[in-house]
PDB file of C-alpha atoms in Angstrom:
ATOM      1  CA  ASN A1263      41.220 180.196  95.072  1.00  0.00           C
ATOM      2  CA  ILE A1264      41.370 176.199  95.352  1.00  0.00           C
ATOM      3  CA  GLY A1265      41.229 176.090  99.205  1.00  0.00           C
ATOM      4  CA  GLU A1266      38.365 178.685  99.615  1.00  0.00           C
ATOM      5  CA  GLN A1267      36.547 175.877  96.964  1.00  0.00           C
ATOM      6  CA  ILE A1268      37.886 172.908  99.523  1.00  0.00           C
ATOM      7  CA  LYS A1269      36.367 174.933 102.793  1.00  0.00           C
ATOM      8  CA  GLN A1270      33.056 174.972 100.981  1.00  0.00           C
ATOM      9  CA  ILE A1271      32.818 170.585 100.641  1.00  0.00           C
ATOM     10  CA  GLU A1272      31.055 170.176 103.430  1.00  0.00           C
ATOM     11  CA  GLY A1273      32.735 168.138 106.583  1.00  0.00           C
ATOM     12  CA  ILE A1274      35.767 169.588 105.709  1.00  0.00           C
ATOM     13  CA  ALA A1275      37.224 171.638 108.174  1.00  0.00           C
ATOM     14  CA  GLY A1276      40.136 173.056 106.686  1.00  0.00           C
ATOM     15  CA  TYR A1277      43.081 172.471 104.942  1.00  0.00           C
ATOM     16  CA  THR A1278      47.160 172.403 104.503  1.00  0.00           C
ATOM     17  CA  THR A1279      49.176 173.608 101.614  1.00  0.00           C
ATOM     18  CA  ARG A1280      52.421 171.777 100.385  1.00  0.00           C
ATOM     19  CA  ASP A1281      54.288 174.877 101.444  1.00  0.00           C
ATOM     20  CA  GLU A1282      52.315 175.375 105.313  1.00  0.00           C
ATOM     21  CA  ASN A1283      53.762 171.745 105.845  1.00  0.00           C
ATOM     22  CA  ARG A1284      57.348 172.431 104.427  1.00  0.00           C
ATOM     23  CA  ASP A1285      57.283 175.165 106.398  1.00  0.00           C
ATOM     24  CA  THR A1286      55.978 173.712 109.935  1.00  0.00           C
ATOM     25  CA  ILE A1287      58.339 170.969 109.486  1.00  0.00           C
ATOM     26  CA  ASN A1288      61.212 172.848 109.103  1.00  0.00           C
ATOM     27  CA  SER A1289      60.099 174.463 112.229  1.00  0.00           C
ATOM     28  CA  TYR A1290      60.065 171.373 114.081  1.00  0.00           C
ATOM     29  CA  MET A1291      63.471 170.467 112.539  1.00  0.00           C
ATOM     30  CA  SER A1292      65.073 173.819 113.631  1.00  0.00           C
ATOM     31  CA  SER A1293      64.293 173.447 117.113  1.00  0.00           C
ATOM     32  CA  ILE A1294      65.233 169.954 117.061  1.00  0.00           C
ATOM     33  CA  SER A1295      68.601 170.901 115.546  1.00  0.00           C
ATOM     34  CA  VAL A1296      68.809 173.671 118.381  1.00  0.00           C
ATOM     35  CA  MET A1297      67.850 170.707 121.305  1.00  0.00           C
ATOM     36  CA  THR A1298      70.316 168.517 119.532  1.00  0.00           C
ATOM     37  CA  LEU A1299      72.935 170.666 119.575  1.00  0.00           C
ATOM     38  CA  ALA A1300      72.698 171.622 123.555  1.00  0.00           C
ATOM     39  CA  VAL A1301      72.436 167.894 124.474  1.00  0.00           C
ATOM     40  CA  LYS A1302      75.492 167.543 122.281  1.00  0.00           C
ATOM     41  CA  CYS A1303      77.340 170.207 124.456  1.00  0.00           C
ATOM     42  CA  PHE A1304      75.797 169.098 127.905  1.00  0.00           C
ATOM     43  CA  ALA A1305      76.825 165.416 127.044  1.00  0.00           C
ATOM     44  CA  ILE A1306      80.507 166.573 126.450  1.00  0.00           C
ATOM     45  CA  ILE A1307      80.591 168.806 129.397  1.00  0.00           C
ATOM     46  CA  LEU A1308      79.109 165.931 131.650  1.00  0.00           C
ATOM     47  CA  ALA A1309      81.558 163.570 130.225  1.00  0.00           C
ATOM     48  CA  VAL A1310      84.433 165.598 130.923  1.00  0.00           C
ATOM     49  CA  VAL A1311      83.463 166.073 134.586  1.00  0.00           C
ATOM     50  CA  VAL A1312      82.279 162.777 135.344  1.00  0.00           C
ATOM     51  CA  LEU A1313      85.609 161.441 133.824  1.00  0.00           C
ATOM     52  CA  TYR A1314      87.882 163.559 135.853  1.00  0.00           C
ATOM     53  CA  ASN A1315      85.585 163.084 139.213  1.00  0.00           C
ATOM     54  CA  LEU A1316      85.951 159.050 138.640  1.00  0.00           C
ATOM     55  CA  ALA A1317      89.886 159.821 137.928  1.00  0.00           C
ATOM     56  CA  LEU A1318      90.581 161.891 140.725  1.00  0.00           C
ATOM     57  CA  LEU A1319      88.536 158.792 143.194  1.00  0.00           C
ATOM     58  CA  ASN A1320      90.818 156.618 141.691  1.00  0.00           C
ATOM     59  CA  PHE A1321      94.129 158.407 142.006  1.00  0.00           C
ATOM     60  CA  LYS A1322      92.749 159.070 146.090  1.00  0.00           C
ATOM     61  CA  GLU A1323      91.752 155.425 146.227  1.00  0.00           C
ATOM     62  CA  ARG A1324      95.013 154.269 145.488  1.00  0.00           C
ATOM     63  CA  ASN A1325      97.647 156.787 147.095  1.00  0.00           C
ATOM     64  CA  ARG A1326      98.770 153.706 149.503  1.00  0.00           C
ATOM     65  CA  ASP A1327      99.276 151.629 146.086  1.00  0.00           C
ATOM     66  CA  ILE A1328     101.172 154.785 144.273  1.00  0.00           C
ATOM     67  CA  ALA A1329     103.087 154.537 147.815  1.00  0.00           C
ATOM     68  CA  THR A1330     103.714 150.815 147.871  1.00  0.00           C
ATOM     69  CA  MET A1331     105.362 150.788 144.062  1.00  0.00           C
ATOM     70  CA  LYS A1332     107.610 153.773 144.955  1.00  0.00           C
ATOM     71  CA  VAL A1333     108.763 151.544 147.510  1.00  0.00           C
ATOM     72  CA  LEU A1334     109.647 148.766 144.992  1.00  0.00           C
ATOM     73  CA  GLY A1335     110.920 150.957 143.191  1.00  0.00           C
ATOM     74  CA  PHE A1336     109.165 151.482 140.508  1.00  0.00           C
ATOM     75  CA  ASN A1337     109.787 154.809 138.313  1.00  0.00           C
ATOM     76  CA  GLN A1338     107.687 157.476 137.651  1.00  0.00           C
ATOM     77  CA  LEU A1339     106.691 155.932 134.149  1.00  0.00           C
ATOM     78  CA  GLU A1340     105.494 152.631 135.275  1.00  0.00           C
ATOM     79  CA  ILE A1341     103.307 154.092 138.265  1.00  0.00           C
ATOM     80  CA  MET A1342     101.622 156.345 135.437  1.00  0.00           C
ATOM     81  CA  MET A1343     101.558 153.398 133.033  1.00  0.00           C
ATOM     82  CA  SER A1344     100.155 151.049 135.691  1.00  0.00           C
ATOM     83  CA  LEU A1345      96.840 153.910 136.287  1.00  0.00           C
ATOM     84  CA  ILE A1346      96.269 154.714 133.090  1.00  0.00           C
ATOM     85  CA  ILE A1347      96.075 151.552 131.630  1.00  0.00           C
ATOM     86  CA  GLU A1348      93.845 150.193 134.631  1.00  0.00           C
ATOM     87  CA  ILE A1349      91.477 153.121 133.971  1.00  0.00           C
ATOM     88  CA  MET A1350      91.390 152.873 130.553  1.00  0.00           C
ATOM     89  CA  VAL A1351      90.545 148.964 130.135  1.00  0.00           C
ATOM     90  CA  LEU A1352      87.476 150.670 132.663  1.00  0.00           C
ATOM     91  CA  THR A1353      86.824 153.194 130.187  1.00  0.00           C
ATOM     92  CA  THR A1354      86.560 150.918 127.253  1.00  0.00           C
ATOM     93  CA  ILE A1355      84.187 148.822 128.966  1.00  0.00           C
ATOM     94  CA  GLY A1356      81.885 151.809 130.100  1.00  0.00           C
ATOM     95  CA  ILE A1357      81.906 152.752 126.373  1.00  0.00           C
ATOM     96  CA  LEU A1358      80.922 149.855 124.917  1.00  0.00           C
ATOM     97  CA  LEU A1359      77.921 149.441 126.819  1.00  0.00           C
ATOM     98  CA  GLY A1360      77.524 153.137 126.061  1.00  0.00           C
ATOM     99  CA  LEU A1361      77.165 152.415 122.266  1.00  0.00           C
ATOM    100  CA  LEU A1362      74.839 149.099 123.167  1.00  0.00           C
ATOM    101  CA  LEU A1363      72.501 151.585 124.988  1.00  0.00           C
ATOM    102  CA  GLY A1364      72.711 154.692 122.400  1.00  0.00           C
ATOM    103  CA  LYS A1365      70.241 152.949 119.793  1.00  0.00           C
ATOM    104  CA  PRO A1366      67.318 151.772 122.075  1.00  0.00           C
ATOM    105  CA  LEU A1367      67.440 155.049 123.933  1.00  0.00           C
ATOM    106  CA  GLU A1368      67.459 157.079 120.634  1.00  0.00           C
ATOM    107  CA  VAL A1369      64.177 155.495 119.450  1.00  0.00           C
ATOM    108  CA  ALA A1370      62.608 156.383 122.858  1.00  0.00           C
ATOM    109  CA  VAL A1371      63.594 159.639 122.454  1.00  0.00           C
ATOM    110  CA  LEU A1372      62.342 160.142 118.754  1.00  0.00           C
ATOM    111  CA  MET A1373      59.118 158.045 119.805  1.00  0.00           C
ATOM    112  CA  VAL A1374      58.120 160.526 122.946  1.00  0.00           C
ATOM    113  CA  ASN A1375      58.324 163.547 120.193  1.00  0.00           C
ATOM    114  CA  ARG A1376      56.704 161.988 117.542  1.00  0.00           C
ATOM    115  CA  THR A1377      53.948 163.611 115.258  1.00  0.00           C
ATOM    116  CA  PRO A1378      51.551 163.243 113.084  1.00  0.00           C
ATOM    117  CA  LEU A1379      53.164 165.135 110.542  1.00  0.00           C
ATOM    118  CA  VAL A1380      56.705 164.187 110.856  1.00  0.00           C
ATOM    119  CA  GLU A1381      57.856 160.837 110.529  1.00  0.00           C
ATOM    120  CA  PHE A1382      61.352 160.512 112.236  1.00  0.00           C
ATOM    121  CA  LEU A1383      63.884 157.848 111.046  1.00  0.00           C
ATOM    122  CA  TYR A1384      66.224 155.666 113.825  1.00  0.00           C
ATOM    123  CA  THR A1385      69.269 155.876 111.900  1.00  0.00           C
ATOM    124  CA  VAL A1386      72.849 155.803 113.346  1.00  0.00           C
ATOM    125  CA  PHE A1387      75.572 155.799 111.124  1.00  0.00           C
ATOM    126  CA  PRO A1388      78.993 153.580 112.248  1.00  0.00           C
ATOM    127  CA  LYS A1389      80.961 157.199 111.954  1.00  0.00           C
ATOM    128  CA  THR A1390      78.816 158.217 114.610  1.00  0.00           C
ATOM    129  CA  TYR A1391      80.185 154.884 116.780  1.00  0.00           C
ATOM    130  CA  LEU A1392      83.387 155.575 116.107  1.00  0.00           C
ATOM    131  CA  ILE A1393      83.406 159.294 116.625  1.00  0.00           C
ATOM    132  CA  SER A1394      81.687 158.695 120.236  1.00  0.00           C
ATOM    133  CA  PHE A1395      84.237 156.097 121.003  1.00  0.00           C
ATOM    134  CA  ALA A1396      87.277 158.239 119.679  1.00  0.00           C
ATOM    135  CA  ILE A1397      86.076 161.512 121.621  1.00  0.00           C
ATOM    136  CA  THR A1398      85.398 159.265 125.089  1.00  0.00           C
ATOM    137  CA  PHE A1399      88.571 157.453 125.122  1.00  0.00           C
ATOM    138  CA  GLY A1400      90.414 160.436 123.783  1.00  0.00           C
ATOM    139  CA  THR A1401      88.841 162.757 126.982  1.00  0.00           C
ATOM    140  CA  SER A1402      89.529 159.955 129.243  1.00  0.00           C
ATOM    141  CA  LEU A1403      93.115 159.367 128.000  1.00  0.00           C
ATOM    142  CA  PHE A1404      93.922 163.220 128.220  1.00  0.00           C
ATOM    143  CA  VAL A1405      92.140 163.597 132.129  1.00  0.00           C
ATOM    144  CA  ASN A1406      93.701 160.356 133.252  1.00  0.00           C
ATOM    145  CA  PHE A1407      97.614 161.440 132.330  1.00  0.00           C
ATOM    146  CA  ILE A1408      96.995 164.745 133.653  1.00  0.00           C
ATOM    147  CA  LEU A1409      95.946 163.106 136.789  1.00  0.00           C
ATOM    148  CA  SER A1410      98.408 160.388 136.770  1.00  0.00           C
ATOM    149  CA  LEU A1411     101.375 163.159 136.813  1.00  0.00           C
ATOM    150  CA  LYS A1412     100.090 163.884 140.262  1.00  0.00           C
ATOM    151  CA  ALA A1413     101.835 160.775 141.638  1.00  0.00           C
ATOM    152  CA  ARG A1414     104.732 162.602 141.716  1.00  0.00           C
ATOM    153  CA  GLY A1415     103.139 164.312 144.672  1.00  0.00           C
ATOM    154  CA  VAL A1416     102.296 161.042 146.670  1.00  0.00           C
ATOM    155  CA  LYS A1417     104.733 160.970 149.916  1.00  0.00           C
ATOM    156  CA  MET A1418     105.471 157.641 150.553  1.00  0.00           C
ATOM    157  CA  VAL A1419     105.644 157.242 154.817  1.00  0.00           C
ATOM    158  CA  GLU A1420     102.614 159.325 154.947  1.00  0.00           C
ATOM    159  CA  SER A1421     100.692 156.948 152.832  1.00  0.00           C
ATOM    160  CA  LEU A1422     101.834 154.210 153.824  1.00  0.00           C
ATOM    161  CA  LYS A1423     101.427 154.872 157.599  1.00  0.00           C
ATOM    162  CA  SER A1424      97.727 155.652 157.191  1.00  0.00           C
ATOM    163  CA  VAL A1425      95.137 153.492 158.406  1.00  0.00           C
ATOM    164  CA  ASP A1426      92.290 152.411 155.823  1.00  0.00           C
TER     165      ASP A1426
END
């Protein structure tokens, strides 16, 4: 009823009610929630694949070092700890750099998706940083532990004979 009266005012092309605005905002937010969930899933899968590939590459490059450690009398645990500590230090540096770049990237993504109807809040809670750190660190530790078990299979003589 009021909407029809508003339409009759000269210079006004249309109107939206509060309920229509709420429905439009809910539609935006539901599509953003689906997109966010997809990004989270793919980010975790990508993290596992990247960490696995990096750990495998490090292991392949360190065959000669592993063989040398075996010849020098290092036991399996010492070799595993050497491999794991090296990668975990690098992982921690990578995580910290990623966390520093996370907020600016969030702002950039949300600015691209700006709409006149909805204003996004650029908020990242400290808990989010801790969860991200824990997931990445834990995944890297697990992957590197599994790959460091392969150090048992390194043949000392063949590895030391190979030419780099």
